[in-house]
PDB file of C-alpha atoms in Angstrom:
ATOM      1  CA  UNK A1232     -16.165   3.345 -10.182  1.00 50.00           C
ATOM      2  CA  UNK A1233     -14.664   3.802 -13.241  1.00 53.00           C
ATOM      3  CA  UNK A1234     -11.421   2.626 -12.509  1.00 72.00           C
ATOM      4  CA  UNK A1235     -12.554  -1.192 -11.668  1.00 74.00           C
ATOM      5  CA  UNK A1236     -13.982  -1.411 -15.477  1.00 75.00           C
ATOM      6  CA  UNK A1237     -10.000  -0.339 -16.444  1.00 77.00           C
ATOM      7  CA  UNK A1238      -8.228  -2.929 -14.789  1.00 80.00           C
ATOM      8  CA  UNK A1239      -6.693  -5.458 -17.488  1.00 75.00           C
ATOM      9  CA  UNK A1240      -8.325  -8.498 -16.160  1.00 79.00           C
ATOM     10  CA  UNK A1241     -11.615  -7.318 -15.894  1.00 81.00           C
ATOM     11  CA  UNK A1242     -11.952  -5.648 -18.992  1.00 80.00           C
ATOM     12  CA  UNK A1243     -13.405  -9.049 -20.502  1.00 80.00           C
ATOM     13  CA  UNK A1244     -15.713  -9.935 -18.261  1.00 84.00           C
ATOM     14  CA  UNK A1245     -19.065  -7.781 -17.492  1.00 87.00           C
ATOM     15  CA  UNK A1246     -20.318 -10.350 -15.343  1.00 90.00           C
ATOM     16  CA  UNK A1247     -17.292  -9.844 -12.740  1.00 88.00           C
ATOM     17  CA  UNK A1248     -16.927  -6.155 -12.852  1.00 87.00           C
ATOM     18  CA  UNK A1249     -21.465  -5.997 -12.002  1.00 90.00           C
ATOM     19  CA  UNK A1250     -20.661  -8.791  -9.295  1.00 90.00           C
ATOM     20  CA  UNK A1251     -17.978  -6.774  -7.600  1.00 90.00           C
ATOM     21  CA  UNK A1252     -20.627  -3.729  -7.687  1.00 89.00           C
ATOM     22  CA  UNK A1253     -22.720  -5.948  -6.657  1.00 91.00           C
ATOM     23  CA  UNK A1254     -21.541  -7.628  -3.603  1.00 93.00           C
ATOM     24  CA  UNK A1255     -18.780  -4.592  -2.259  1.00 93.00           C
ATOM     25  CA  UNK A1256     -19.181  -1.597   0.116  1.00 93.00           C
ATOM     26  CA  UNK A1257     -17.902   1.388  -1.303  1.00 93.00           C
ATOM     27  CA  UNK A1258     -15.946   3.706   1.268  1.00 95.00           C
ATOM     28  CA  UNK A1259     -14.172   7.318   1.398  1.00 95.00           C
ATOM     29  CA  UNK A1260     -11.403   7.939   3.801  1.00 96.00           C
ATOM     30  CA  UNK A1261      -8.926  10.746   4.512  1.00 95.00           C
ATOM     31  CA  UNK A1262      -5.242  10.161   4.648  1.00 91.00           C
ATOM     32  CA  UNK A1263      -4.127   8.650   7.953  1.00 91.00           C
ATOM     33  CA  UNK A1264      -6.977   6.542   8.674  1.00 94.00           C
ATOM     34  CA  UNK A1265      -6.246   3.016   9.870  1.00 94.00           C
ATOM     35  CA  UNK A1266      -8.737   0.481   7.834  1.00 93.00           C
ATOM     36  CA  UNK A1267      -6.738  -2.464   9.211  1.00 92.00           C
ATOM     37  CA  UNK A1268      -5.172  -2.947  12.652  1.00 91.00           C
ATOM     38  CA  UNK A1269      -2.541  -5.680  13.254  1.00 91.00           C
ATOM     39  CA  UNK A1270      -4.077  -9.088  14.484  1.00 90.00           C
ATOM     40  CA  UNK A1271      -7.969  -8.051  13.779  1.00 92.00           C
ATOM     41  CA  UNK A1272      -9.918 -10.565  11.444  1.00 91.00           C
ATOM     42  CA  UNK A1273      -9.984  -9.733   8.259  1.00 91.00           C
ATOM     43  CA  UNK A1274     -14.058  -9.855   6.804  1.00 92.00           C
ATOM     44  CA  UNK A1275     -13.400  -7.825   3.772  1.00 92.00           C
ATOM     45  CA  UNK A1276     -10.936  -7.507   0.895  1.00 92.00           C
ATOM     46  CA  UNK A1277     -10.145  -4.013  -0.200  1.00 93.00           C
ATOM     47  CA  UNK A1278      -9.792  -2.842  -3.513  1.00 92.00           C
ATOM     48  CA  UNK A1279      -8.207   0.743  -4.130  1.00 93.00           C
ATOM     49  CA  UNK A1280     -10.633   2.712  -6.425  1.00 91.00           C
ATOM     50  CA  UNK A1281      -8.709   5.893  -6.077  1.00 91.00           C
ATOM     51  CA  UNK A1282      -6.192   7.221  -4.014  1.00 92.00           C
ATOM     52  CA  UNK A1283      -3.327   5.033  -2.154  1.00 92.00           C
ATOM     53  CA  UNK A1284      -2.883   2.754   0.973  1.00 93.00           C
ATOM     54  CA  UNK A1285       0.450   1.844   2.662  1.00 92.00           C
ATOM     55  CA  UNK A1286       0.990  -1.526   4.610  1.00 92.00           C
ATOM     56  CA  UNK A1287       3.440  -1.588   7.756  1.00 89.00           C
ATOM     57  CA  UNK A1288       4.704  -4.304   9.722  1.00 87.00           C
ATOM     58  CA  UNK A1289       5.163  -3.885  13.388  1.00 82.00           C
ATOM     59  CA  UNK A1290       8.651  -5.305  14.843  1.00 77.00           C
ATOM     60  CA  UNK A1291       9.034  -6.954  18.083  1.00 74.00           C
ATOM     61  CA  UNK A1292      10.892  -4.014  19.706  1.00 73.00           C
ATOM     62  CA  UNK A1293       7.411  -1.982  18.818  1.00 73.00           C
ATOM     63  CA  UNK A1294       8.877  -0.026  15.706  1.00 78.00           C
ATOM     64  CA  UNK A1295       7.290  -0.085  12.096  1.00 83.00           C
ATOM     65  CA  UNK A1296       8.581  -0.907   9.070  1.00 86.00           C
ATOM     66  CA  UNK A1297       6.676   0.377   5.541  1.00 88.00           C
ATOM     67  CA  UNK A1298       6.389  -2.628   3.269  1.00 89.00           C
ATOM     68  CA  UNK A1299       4.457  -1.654  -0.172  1.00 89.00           C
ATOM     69  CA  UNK A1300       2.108   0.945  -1.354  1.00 91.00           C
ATOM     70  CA  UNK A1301      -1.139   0.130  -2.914  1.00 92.00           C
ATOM     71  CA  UNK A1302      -2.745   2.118  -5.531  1.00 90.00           C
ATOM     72  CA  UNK A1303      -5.595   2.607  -7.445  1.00 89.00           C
ATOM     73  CA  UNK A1304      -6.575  -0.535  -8.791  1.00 88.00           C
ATOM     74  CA  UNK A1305      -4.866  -2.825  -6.780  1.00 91.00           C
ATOM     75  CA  UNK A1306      -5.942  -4.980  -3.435  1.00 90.00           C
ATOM     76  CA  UNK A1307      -3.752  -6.046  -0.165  1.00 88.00           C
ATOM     77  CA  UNK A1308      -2.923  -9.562  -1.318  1.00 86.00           C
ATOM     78  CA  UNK A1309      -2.139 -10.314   2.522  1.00 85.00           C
ATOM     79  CA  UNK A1310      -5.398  -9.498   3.395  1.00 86.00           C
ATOM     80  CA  UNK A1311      -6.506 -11.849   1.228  1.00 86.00           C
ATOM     81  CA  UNK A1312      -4.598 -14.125   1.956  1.00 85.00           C
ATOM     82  CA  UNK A1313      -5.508 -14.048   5.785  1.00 86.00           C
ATOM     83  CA  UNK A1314      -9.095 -13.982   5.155  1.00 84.00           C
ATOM     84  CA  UNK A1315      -9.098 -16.655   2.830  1.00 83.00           C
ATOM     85  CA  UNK A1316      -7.338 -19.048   5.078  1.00 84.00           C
ATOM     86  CA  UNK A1317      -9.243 -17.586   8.691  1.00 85.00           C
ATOM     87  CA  UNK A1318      -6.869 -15.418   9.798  1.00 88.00           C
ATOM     88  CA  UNK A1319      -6.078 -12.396  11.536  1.00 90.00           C
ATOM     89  CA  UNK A1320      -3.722  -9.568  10.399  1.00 90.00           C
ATOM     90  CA  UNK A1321      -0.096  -9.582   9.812  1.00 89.00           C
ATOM     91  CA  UNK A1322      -0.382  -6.277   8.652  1.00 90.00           C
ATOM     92  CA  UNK A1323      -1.592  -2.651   9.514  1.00 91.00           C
ATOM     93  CA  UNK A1324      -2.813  -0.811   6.397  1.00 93.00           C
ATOM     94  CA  UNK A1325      -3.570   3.257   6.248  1.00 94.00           C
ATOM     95  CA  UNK A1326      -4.465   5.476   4.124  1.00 94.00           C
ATOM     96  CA  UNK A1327      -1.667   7.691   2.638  1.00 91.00           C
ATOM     97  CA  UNK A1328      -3.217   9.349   0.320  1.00 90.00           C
ATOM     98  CA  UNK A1329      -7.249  10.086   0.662  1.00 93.00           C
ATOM     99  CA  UNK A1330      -9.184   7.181  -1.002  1.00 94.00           C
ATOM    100  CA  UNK A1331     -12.448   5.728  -2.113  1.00 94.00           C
ATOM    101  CA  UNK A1332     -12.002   1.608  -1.664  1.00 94.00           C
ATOM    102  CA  UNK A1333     -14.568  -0.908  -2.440  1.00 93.00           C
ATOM    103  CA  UNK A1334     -14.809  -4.008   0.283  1.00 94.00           C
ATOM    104  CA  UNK A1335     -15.418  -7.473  -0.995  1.00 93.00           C
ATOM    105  CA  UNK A1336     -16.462  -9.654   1.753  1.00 93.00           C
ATOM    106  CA  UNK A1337     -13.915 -12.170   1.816  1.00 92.00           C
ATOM    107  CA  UNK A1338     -16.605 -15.438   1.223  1.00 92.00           C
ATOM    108  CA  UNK A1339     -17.388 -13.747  -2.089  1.00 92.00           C
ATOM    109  CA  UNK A1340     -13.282 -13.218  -2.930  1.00 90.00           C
ATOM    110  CA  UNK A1341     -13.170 -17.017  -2.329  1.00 88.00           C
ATOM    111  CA  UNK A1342     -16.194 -17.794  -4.603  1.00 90.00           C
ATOM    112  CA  UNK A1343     -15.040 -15.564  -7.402  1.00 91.00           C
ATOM    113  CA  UNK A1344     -12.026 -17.865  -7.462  1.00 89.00           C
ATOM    114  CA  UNK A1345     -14.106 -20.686  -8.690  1.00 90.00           C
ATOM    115  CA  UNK A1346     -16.127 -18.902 -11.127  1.00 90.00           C
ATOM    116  CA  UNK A1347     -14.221 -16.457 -12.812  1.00 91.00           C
ATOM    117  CA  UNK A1348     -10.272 -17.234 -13.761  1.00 91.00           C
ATOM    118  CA  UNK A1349      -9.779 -13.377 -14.113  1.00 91.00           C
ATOM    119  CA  UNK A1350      -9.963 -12.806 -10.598  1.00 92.00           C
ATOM    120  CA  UNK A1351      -7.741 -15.593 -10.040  1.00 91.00           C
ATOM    121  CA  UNK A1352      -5.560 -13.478 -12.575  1.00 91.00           C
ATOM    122  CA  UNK A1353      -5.772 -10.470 -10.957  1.00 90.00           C
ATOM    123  CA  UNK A1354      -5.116 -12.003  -7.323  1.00 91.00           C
ATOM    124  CA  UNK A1355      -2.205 -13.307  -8.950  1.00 90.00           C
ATOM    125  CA  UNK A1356      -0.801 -10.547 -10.496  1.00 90.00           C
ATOM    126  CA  UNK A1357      -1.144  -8.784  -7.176  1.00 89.00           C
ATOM    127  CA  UNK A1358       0.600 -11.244  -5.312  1.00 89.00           C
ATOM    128  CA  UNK A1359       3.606 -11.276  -7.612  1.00 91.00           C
ATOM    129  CA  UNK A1360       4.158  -7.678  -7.640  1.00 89.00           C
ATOM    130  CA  UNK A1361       3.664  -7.447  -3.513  1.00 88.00           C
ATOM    131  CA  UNK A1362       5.944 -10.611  -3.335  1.00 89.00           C
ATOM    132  CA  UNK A1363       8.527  -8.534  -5.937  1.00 90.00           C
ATOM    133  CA  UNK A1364       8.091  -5.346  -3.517  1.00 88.00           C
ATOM    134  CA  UNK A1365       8.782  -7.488  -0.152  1.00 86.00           C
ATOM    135  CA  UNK A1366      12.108  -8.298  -1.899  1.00 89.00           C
ATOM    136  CA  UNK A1367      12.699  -4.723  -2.892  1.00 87.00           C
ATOM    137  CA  UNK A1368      12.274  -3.880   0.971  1.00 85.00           C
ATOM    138  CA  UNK A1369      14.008  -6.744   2.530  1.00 85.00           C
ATOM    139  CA  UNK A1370      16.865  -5.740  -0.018  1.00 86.00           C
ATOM    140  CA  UNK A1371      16.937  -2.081   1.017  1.00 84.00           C
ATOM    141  CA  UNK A1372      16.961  -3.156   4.734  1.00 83.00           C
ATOM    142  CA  UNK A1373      19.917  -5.510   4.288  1.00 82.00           C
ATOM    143  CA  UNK A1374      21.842  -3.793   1.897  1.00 85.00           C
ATOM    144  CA  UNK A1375      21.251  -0.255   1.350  1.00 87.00           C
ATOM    145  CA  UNK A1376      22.354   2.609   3.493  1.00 90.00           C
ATOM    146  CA  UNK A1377      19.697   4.606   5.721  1.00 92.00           C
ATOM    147  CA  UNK A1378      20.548   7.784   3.693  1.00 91.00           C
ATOM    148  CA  UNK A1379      20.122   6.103   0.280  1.00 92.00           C
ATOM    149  CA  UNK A1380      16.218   4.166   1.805  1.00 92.00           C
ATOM    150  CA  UNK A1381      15.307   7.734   2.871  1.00 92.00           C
ATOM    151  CA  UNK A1382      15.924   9.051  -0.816  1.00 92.00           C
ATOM    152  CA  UNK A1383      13.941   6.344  -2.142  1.00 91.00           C
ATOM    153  CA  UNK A1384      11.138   6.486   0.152  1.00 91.00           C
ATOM    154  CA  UNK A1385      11.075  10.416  -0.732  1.00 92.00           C
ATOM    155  CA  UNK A1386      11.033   9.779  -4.671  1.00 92.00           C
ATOM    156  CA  UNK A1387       8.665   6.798  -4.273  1.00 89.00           C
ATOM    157  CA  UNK A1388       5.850   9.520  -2.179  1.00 89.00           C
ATOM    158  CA  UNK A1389       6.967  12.031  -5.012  1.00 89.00           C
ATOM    159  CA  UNK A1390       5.950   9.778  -7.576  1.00 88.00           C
ATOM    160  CA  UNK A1391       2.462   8.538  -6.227  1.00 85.00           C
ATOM    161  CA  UNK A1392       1.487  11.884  -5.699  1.00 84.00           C
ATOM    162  CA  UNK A1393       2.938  13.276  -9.282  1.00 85.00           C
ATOM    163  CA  UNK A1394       4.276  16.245  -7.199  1.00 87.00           C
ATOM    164  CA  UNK A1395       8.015  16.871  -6.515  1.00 91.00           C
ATOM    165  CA  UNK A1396       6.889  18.212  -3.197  1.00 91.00           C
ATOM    166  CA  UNK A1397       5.580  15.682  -0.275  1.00 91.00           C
ATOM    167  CA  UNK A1398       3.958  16.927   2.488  1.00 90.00           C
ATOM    168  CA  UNK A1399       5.626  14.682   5.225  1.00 90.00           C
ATOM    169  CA  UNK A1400       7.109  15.196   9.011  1.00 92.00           C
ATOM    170  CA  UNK A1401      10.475  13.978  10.315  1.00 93.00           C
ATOM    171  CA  UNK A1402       8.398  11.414  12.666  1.00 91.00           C
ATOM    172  CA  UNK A1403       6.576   9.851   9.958  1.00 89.00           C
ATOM    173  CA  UNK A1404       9.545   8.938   7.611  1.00 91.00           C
ATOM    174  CA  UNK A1405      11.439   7.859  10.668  1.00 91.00           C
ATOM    175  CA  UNK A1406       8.265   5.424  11.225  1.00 87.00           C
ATOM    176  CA  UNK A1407       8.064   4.113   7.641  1.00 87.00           C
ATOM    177  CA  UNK A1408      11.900   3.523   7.843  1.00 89.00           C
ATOM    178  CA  UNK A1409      11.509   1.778  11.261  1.00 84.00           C
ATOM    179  CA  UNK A1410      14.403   4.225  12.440  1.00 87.00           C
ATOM    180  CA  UNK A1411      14.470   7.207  14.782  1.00 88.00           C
ATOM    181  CA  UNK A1412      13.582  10.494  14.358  1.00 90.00           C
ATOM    182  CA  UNK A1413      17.096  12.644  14.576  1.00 93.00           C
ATOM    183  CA  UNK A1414      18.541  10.413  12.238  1.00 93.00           C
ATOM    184  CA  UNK A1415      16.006  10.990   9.401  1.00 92.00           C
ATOM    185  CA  UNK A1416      16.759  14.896  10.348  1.00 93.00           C
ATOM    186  CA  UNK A1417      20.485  14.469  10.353  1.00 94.00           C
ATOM    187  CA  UNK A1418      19.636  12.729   6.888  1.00 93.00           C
ATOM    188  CA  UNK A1419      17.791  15.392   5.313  1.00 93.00           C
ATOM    189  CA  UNK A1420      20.100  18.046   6.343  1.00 93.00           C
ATOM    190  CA  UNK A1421      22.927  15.924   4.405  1.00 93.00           C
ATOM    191  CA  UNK A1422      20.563  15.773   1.451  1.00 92.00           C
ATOM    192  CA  UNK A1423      20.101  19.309   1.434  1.00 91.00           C
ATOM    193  CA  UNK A1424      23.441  20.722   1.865  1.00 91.00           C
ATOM    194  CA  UNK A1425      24.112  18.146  -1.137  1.00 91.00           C
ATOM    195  CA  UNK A1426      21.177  20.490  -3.364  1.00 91.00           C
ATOM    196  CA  UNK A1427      19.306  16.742  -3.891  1.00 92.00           C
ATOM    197  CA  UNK A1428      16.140  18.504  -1.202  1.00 89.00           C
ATOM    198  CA  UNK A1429      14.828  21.320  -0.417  1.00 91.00           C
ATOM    199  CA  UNK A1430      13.487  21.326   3.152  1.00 91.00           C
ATOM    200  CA  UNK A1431      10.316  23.435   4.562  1.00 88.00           C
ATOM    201  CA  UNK A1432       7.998  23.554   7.570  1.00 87.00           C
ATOM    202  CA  UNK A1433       6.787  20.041   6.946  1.00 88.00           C
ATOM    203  CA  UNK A1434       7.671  19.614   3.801  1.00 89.00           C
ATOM    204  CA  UNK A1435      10.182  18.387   1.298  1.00 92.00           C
ATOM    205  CA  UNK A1436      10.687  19.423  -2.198  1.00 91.00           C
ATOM    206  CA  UNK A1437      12.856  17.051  -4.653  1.00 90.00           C
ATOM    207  CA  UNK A1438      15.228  19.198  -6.737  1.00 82.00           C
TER     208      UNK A1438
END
């Protein structure tokens, strides 16, 4: 658990880092599992120890929209959120990349907010840089082209994974862009005739 003793606000206090040891369930899950449905209470806080999460939002016409990643060292602030105030899930979060979390029950979250100010530092922190990513997306929705959102999303899954080449179908970047399948493929084509991609049986490579 080496990488909860590295985040910033922890580093100076012992007694917060042992508590969160203390108190949390550690898990392992492989990408694609669900850890968080849409409308189901929310017990437990999750905090990535390694690997990443992605959190979609589910529209009224039943498509998906990808909101923010969440990486190692970092928590869903709307689960938080929810839980702290009794609620149930805006949000579905899965695993994109496989991951070990740690899940703080969400009466302990609240208590750590009255004892120790760095957790109220790192919650936060978290919740400015989600709030700074919703405004990234809403931006990109309202403003940006599909072609140029795709090429974003690509270099954004190219970047967690330090790899130019994402293992990824057609279907699931459709689903993260909330759009439809033979558009994303129209898409790629464009970016590859263009020498920006290189497409493979499930795969893209950045160029």
């Amino acid at each position: 658990m080496k990488q909860i003793e590295e985040i910033s606000e922890f580093r100076s206090s012992p007694e917060l880092i042992e508590k969160l040891h203390k108190h949390s369930i550690a898990k392992s899950y492989e990408a694609g599992s669900v850890i968080l449905n849409e409308n189901a209470h929310i017990r437990f806080i999750p905090i990535v120890v390694k690997g990443v999460m992605k959190v979609f939002r589910t529209e009224e016409d039943g498509r998906e929209i990808l909101l923010y990643y969440i990486k190692a060292g970092e928590s869903c602030i709307m689960s938080f959120l929810g839980g702290l105030h009794n609620e149930t899930s805006k949000v579905r979060v899965e695993i994109e990349e496989d991951a070990e979390i740690l899940f703080l029950p969400v009466d302990k979250a609240s208590l750590f907010m009255k004892e120790h100010p760095e957790w109220v530092n790192y919650i936060f922190r978290s919740y400015h840089k989600r709030f700074e990513e919703l405004l990234e997306t809403i931006n990109a929705i309202a403003f940006k082209k599909m072609d140029e959102r795709l090429l974003v999303l690509i270099q954004k899954k190219a970047e967690l994974i330090e790899n130019n080449t994402i293992v990824i179908t057609h279907e699931q970047l459709a689903s993260e862009l909330g759009t439809a399948r033979a558009v994303v493929s129209r898409l790629l084509k464009q970016l590859e005739e263009a020498g920006i991609v290189r497409l493979g049986r499930n795969k893209i490579t950045l160029m």
